[in-house]
Coordinates of C-alpha atoms in Angstrom, one line a residue:
X1 CA 0.0 0.0 0.0
X2 CA 2.8 2.4 0.9
X3 CA 6.6 2.5 0.4
X4 CA 7.2 2.5 4.2
X5 CA 4.8 -0.4 4.7
X6 CA 6.5 -2.4 2.0
X7 CA 9.9 -1.8 3.5
X8 CA 8.8 -2.8 7.0
X9 CA 6.3 -5.6 6.4
X10 CA 8.6 -8.4 7.3
X11 CA 11.1 -6.4 9.3
X12 CA 9.8 -7.8 12.6
X13 CA 10.4 -11.5 11.7
X14 CA 13.8 -10.6 10.2
X15 CA 15.0 -8.9 13.4
X16 CA 13.9 -11.7 15.7
X17 CA 15.1 -14.5 13.5
X18 CA 11.7 -16.3 14.0
X19 CA 8.0 -16.1 13.2
X20 CA 5.9 -13.1 14.1
X21 CA 3.9 -13.2 17.3
X22 CA 1.1 -11.3 15.6
X23 CA 0.6 -11.2 11.9
X24 CA -2.0 -9.2 9.9
X25 CA -2.3 -9.7 6.1
X26 CA -4.4 -7.4 4.0
X27 CA -6.5 -6.7 7.1
X28 CA -9.3 -4.2 7.1
X29 CA -11.9 -3.0 9.5
X30 CA -15.1 -0.9 8.8
X31 CA -18.3 0.0 10.6
X32 CA -20.9 0.1 7.8
X33 CA -19.7 2.6 5.2
X34 CA -17.1 4.0 7.5
X35 CA -13.7 2.6 6.8
X36 CA -11.2 2.7 9.7
X37 CA -8.3 1.0 7.7
X38 CA -7.7 -1.7 5.2
X39 CA -4.9 -3.3 3.3
X40 CA -2.9 -3.6 6.6
X41 CA 0.1 -5.9 6.5
X42 CA 1.9 -6.1 9.8
X43 CA 4.2 -8.6 11.4
X44 CA 5.0 -8.0 15.1
X45 CA 8.1 -9.8 16.3
X46 CA 8.8 -11.3 19.8
X47 CA 10.1 -8.5 22.0
X48 CA 9.1 -5.7 19.6
X49 CA 7.5 -2.5 21.0
X50 CA 5.0 -1.1 18.5
X51 CA 3.3 2.2 19.2
X52 CA -0.2 2.7 17.7
X53 CA -0.9 6.4 17.2
X54 CA -3.6 8.5 15.5
X55 CA -6.5 10.8 16.3
X56 CA -9.5 9.8 18.3
X57 CA -11.9 7.5 16.4
X58 CA -9.2 6.4 14.0
X59 CA -9.5 2.7 15.0
X60 CA -6.6 2.2 17.5
X61 CA -8.7 0.7 20.2
X62 CA -10.7 -1.2 17.6
X63 CA -7.4 -2.8 16.5
X64 CA -6.9 -4.1 20.0
X65 CA -10.4 -5.4 20.1
X66 CA -9.8 -7.5 17.0
X67 CA -6.6 -9.0 18.5
X68 CA -8.6 -9.8 21.7
X69 CA -11.2 -11.6 19.5
X70 CA -14.0 -9.2 20.6
X71 CA -14.8 -8.3 17.0
X72 CA -13.9 -9.6 13.5
X73 CA -12.0 -8.0 10.7
X74 CA -14.0 -6.8 7.8
X75 CA -11.4 -8.3 5.4
X76 CA -8.0 -10.0 5.5
X77 CA -6.6 -12.2 8.2
X78 CA -4.9 -12.1 11.6
X79 CA -3.0 -14.8 13.4
X80 CA -1.4 -15.0 16.9
X81 CA 1.5 -17.4 17.3
X82 CA 0.6 -18.9 13.9
X83 CA -3.0 -19.7 14.8
X84 CA -6.3 -17.9 14.1
X85 CA -7.3 -15.3 16.7
X86 CA -9.6 -16.7 19.4
X87 CA -11.2 -14.9 22.3
X88 CA -9.7 -15.3 25.8
X89 CA -6.2 -16.5 24.8
X90 CA -4.2 -16.8 28.0
X91 CA -1.0 -15.7 26.3
X92 CA -2.4 -12.3 25.4
X93 CA -2.1 -9.8 28.3
X94 CA -4.2 -6.7 28.3
X95 CA -3.7 -3.4 30.2
X96 CA -6.7 -1.1 29.9
X97 CA -7.1 2.6 30.2
X98 CA -6.7 4.0 33.7
X99 CA -10.1 3.9 35.4
X100 CA -10.3 4.4 39.2
X101 CA -12.2 1.7 41.1
X102 CA -15.4 2.6 42.9
X103 CA -15.1 3.3 46.6
X104 CA -15.9 0.3 48.7
X105 CA -14.7 -2.3 46.2
X106 CA -13.3 -5.1 48.4
X107 CA -10.8 -6.5 45.8
X108 CA -7.2 -6.2 47.0
X109 CA -4.2 -5.5 44.8
X110 CA -3.0 -9.0 45.5
X111 CA -6.4 -10.5 44.5
X112 CA -6.3 -8.6 41.2
X113 CA -2.8 -9.8 40.3
X114 CA -3.7 -13.4 41.4
X115 CA -6.5 -13.4 38.9
X116 CA -3.8 -13.4 36.2
X117 CA -2.3 -16.5 37.7
X118 CA -5.2 -18.6 39.0
X119 CA -8.1 -17.2 37.0
X120 CA -9.7 -19.2 34.2
X121 CA -13.0 -19.4 32.3
X122 CA -14.8 -20.9 35.3
X123 CA -13.7 -18.3 37.8
X124 CA -11.0 -17.9 40.4
X125 CA -9.8 -20.9 42.4
X126 CA -7.7 -21.1 45.6
X127 CA -3.9 -20.5 45.1
X128 CA -1.6 -23.5 45.2
X129 CA 1.9 -23.2 46.8
X130 CA 3.8 -22.6 43.5
X131 CA 1.1 -20.2 42.4
X132 CA 1.4 -18.3 45.6
X133 CA 5.1 -17.9 45.1
X134 CA 4.6 -16.7 41.6
X135 CA 2.0 -14.1 42.7
X136 CA 4.4 -12.9 45.4
X137 CA 7.2 -12.6 42.8
X138 CA 5.0 -10.6 40.4
X139 CA 3.9 -8.3 43.2
X140 CA 7.5 -7.6 44.0
X141 CA 8.4 -7.1 40.3
X142 CA 5.8 -4.4 39.7
X143 CA 6.6 -2.7 43.0
X144 CA 3.3 -3.5 44.6
X145 CA 4.5 -5.1 47.9
X146 CA 3.7 -2.1 50.0
X147 CA 0.1 -2.0 49.0
X148 CA -0.6 -5.6 48.0
X149 CA -3.2 -6.1 50.8
X150 CA -4.9 -2.7 50.3
X151 CA -8.2 -2.4 48.5
X152 CA -7.7 -1.5 44.9
X153 CA -10.2 1.4 45.2
X154 CA -8.0 3.1 47.9
X155 CA -4.9 3.0 45.7
X156 CA -3.5 6.0 43.6
X157 CA -3.8 5.9 39.9
X158 CA -0.2 4.9 39.5
X159 CA -0.6 2.1 42.0
X160 CA -3.7 0.8 40.3
X161 CA -1.9 0.7 36.9
X162 CA 1.0 -1.1 38.5
X163 CA -1.5 -3.7 39.7
X164 CA -3.0 -4.0 36.3
X165 CA 0.4 -4.5 34.7
X166 CA 1.0 -7.3 37.3
X167 CA -2.3 -8.9 36.3
X168 CA -1.5 -8.7 32.6
X169 CA 2.0 -10.2 32.9
X170 CA 1.0 -12.9 35.4
X171 CA 0.3 -15.5 32.7
X172 CA 3.7 -14.9 30.9
X173 CA 2.1 -13.4 27.8
X174 CA 3.7 -13.5 24.4
X175 CA 1.8 -10.3 23.5
X176 CA 0.9 -7.3 25.7
X177 CA -1.9 -5.1 24.5
X178 CA -1.8 -1.6 26.2
X179 CA -4.8 0.7 25.6
X180 CA -3.8 4.2 26.7
X181 CA -2.4 2.9 30.1
X182 CA -0.7 6.2 30.9
X183 CA -3.8 8.4 30.8
X184 CA -4.3 10.5 34.0
X185 CA -1.0 9.5 35.4
X186 CA 1.7 12.1 36.3
X187 CA 5.1 12.0 34.7
X188 CA 6.7 9.9 37.5
X189 CA 4.0 7.2 37.3
X190 CA 4.1 7.3 33.5
X191 CA 7.8 6.5 33.6
X192 CA 7.2 3.7 36.2
X193 CA 4.5 2.0 34.2
X194 CA 6.5 2.3 30.9
X195 CA 9.5 0.8 32.6
X196 CA 7.5 -2.2 33.8
X197 CA 6.1 -2.9 30.3
X198 CA 9.5 -2.4 28.7
X199 CA 11.2 -4.7 31.2
X200 CA 8.6 -7.5 30.5
X201 CA 9.2 -7.4 26.8
X202 CA 13.0 -7.3 27.2
X203 CA 13.3 -10.1 29.8
X204 CA 10.4 -12.3 28.5
X205 CA 10.4 -11.5 24.8
X206 CA 6.8 -10.3 24.9
X207 CA 5.7 -8.2 21.9
X208 CA 3.9 -5.0 22.8
X209 CA 1.1 -3.1 21.1
X210 CA 0.9 0.2 22.8
X211 CA -2.0 2.5 21.9
X212 CA -1.4 6.1 23.0
X213 CA -2.2 9.7 22.1
X214 CA 1.2 10.8 23.5
X215 CA 4.3 9.1 22.2
X216 CA 6.7 11.1 24.3
X217 CA 6.7 9.0 27.5
X218 CA 7.5 5.9 25.4
X219 CA 9.6 7.4 22.7
X220 CA 12.9 5.9 23.9
X221 CA 11.6 2.3 24.0
X222 CA 9.5 2.3 20.7
X223 CA 10.8 0.2 17.8
X224 CA 8.2 1.0 15.3
X225 CA 5.1 3.2 14.9
X226 CA 1.7 2.4 13.3
X227 CA 0.0 5.7 12.6
X228 CA -3.7 5.5 11.6
X229 CA -5.6 8.6 10.3
X230 CA -8.5 9.1 8.0
X231 CA -8.8 5.5 6.9
X232 CA -5.1 5.3 6.0
X233 CA -1.9 4.4 7.8
X234 CA 1.9 4.4 7.8
X235 CA 4.3 2.0 9.5
X236 CA 8.0 2.6 10.2
X237 CA 10.4 3.8 12.8
X238 CA 9.5 7.0 14.7
X239 CA 11.9 9.0 12.6
X240 CA 10.3 7.5 9.4
X241 CA 6.7 8.2 10.4
X242 CA 6.7 11.2 12.7
X243 CA 7.6 13.7 10.0
X244 CA 5.7 16.6 8.6
X245 CA 5.6 15.3 5.0
X246 CA 4.4 11.8 6.0
X247 CA 1.6 13.0 8.3
X248 CA 0.6 15.8 5.9
X249 CA 0.1 13.1 3.3
X250 CA -1.9 10.9 5.7
X251 CA -4.2 13.7 6.8
X252 CA -4.5 15.3 3.4
X253 CA -3.7 18.7 4.9
X254 CA -0.6 20.5 6.2
X255 CA 0.7 19.0 9.5
X256 CA 3.6 20.4 11.4
X257 CA 5.9 18.2 13.5
X258 CA 7.8 20.2 16.2
X259 CA 10.7 18.6 18.0
X260 CA 11.8 20.5 21.1
X261 CA 13.7 19.4 24.3
X262 CA 13.4 15.8 23.3
X263 CA 9.7 15.9 22.8
X264 CA 7.5 15.7 19.7
X265 CA 4.4 17.8 19.2
X266 CA 2.2 17.2 16.1
X267 CA -0.2 20.0 15.2
X268 CA -2.8 20.0 12.3
X269 CA -3.4 22.8 10.0
X270 CA -6.1 25.4 10.7
X271 CA -8.1 24.2 7.7
X272 CA -8.7 20.9 9.4
X273 CA -9.5 21.8 13.0
X274 CA -11.3 18.5 13.7
X275 CA -8.3 16.4 12.6
X276 CA -5.4 17.9 14.6
X277 CA -3.5 15.6 16.9
X278 CA -1.1 16.4 19.6
X279 CA 1.5 13.8 20.5
X280 CA 2.3 15.9 23.6
X281 CA 0.1 15.0 26.5
X282 CA -3.1 17.0 26.7
X283 CA -5.3 16.4 29.8
X284 CA -8.4 17.6 28.0
X285 CA -8.1 15.1 25.2
X286 CA -10.8 12.4 25.5
X287 CA -9.9 8.7 25.4
X288 CA -9.3 7.1 22.0
X289 CA -12.3 5.8 20.1
X290 CA -14.7 6.4 23.0
X291 CA -18.3 6.0 21.9
X292 CA -17.1 4.8 18.5
X293 CA -16.7 1.0 19.1

């Protein structure tokens, strides 16, 4: 479909020396007459960190939903570890957007992480000895020891996200899906959560699909970018994709890319006010694809 896509279509498998964890071939997704994207060829390698960027409603969260088996592609195919996608695969970890628990929820941080170890389709069962040791180890790995026995609803946003990361990595996933996990977190907690995810992929070889509206907190760990906008997309390294000429072509209107003090800000032209997108964090920006799934 594009020069950048052709150049990077099999780059993941070539870098890893093995088959892709996630493979999409000529994949498309539409809602009625509204096309989110089509013709997507993408191979994600073990240990690769892929950032998924684009404006609200572009189809970023919808891409994760197809990987989770919650909805079907309109066209093309998708495989995980060489097999067709199925719902509830234990080797796919999922970290959702930050949402504070309701006050009074009795679930402890430890209980939430334990669900990733002992939970299955018939519910939660008691922990066995080896499982208890694994839960304790994960709690320590994500820095949750100090609040492991506290109700999740009483934890800070950063502590809750650490707990969710622990739950997601508990089953030793081959693929981590991250849906705006840094929203509403301050810079310190953004860095902490990013480091946890990056450590998992480096130590365990888990591939990462990281949906975000702000690439800056993860810029130093990203291998490639999938940028979706207006039913089209580009794939490549951050330097290949996050450029004024590439994004102007994607949006069909002038787009400026400003790099300052190690950060990237992407600003759309005044003639397309509904299509501008800031890579720099904006607390007033709504969550991706909200109300559009």
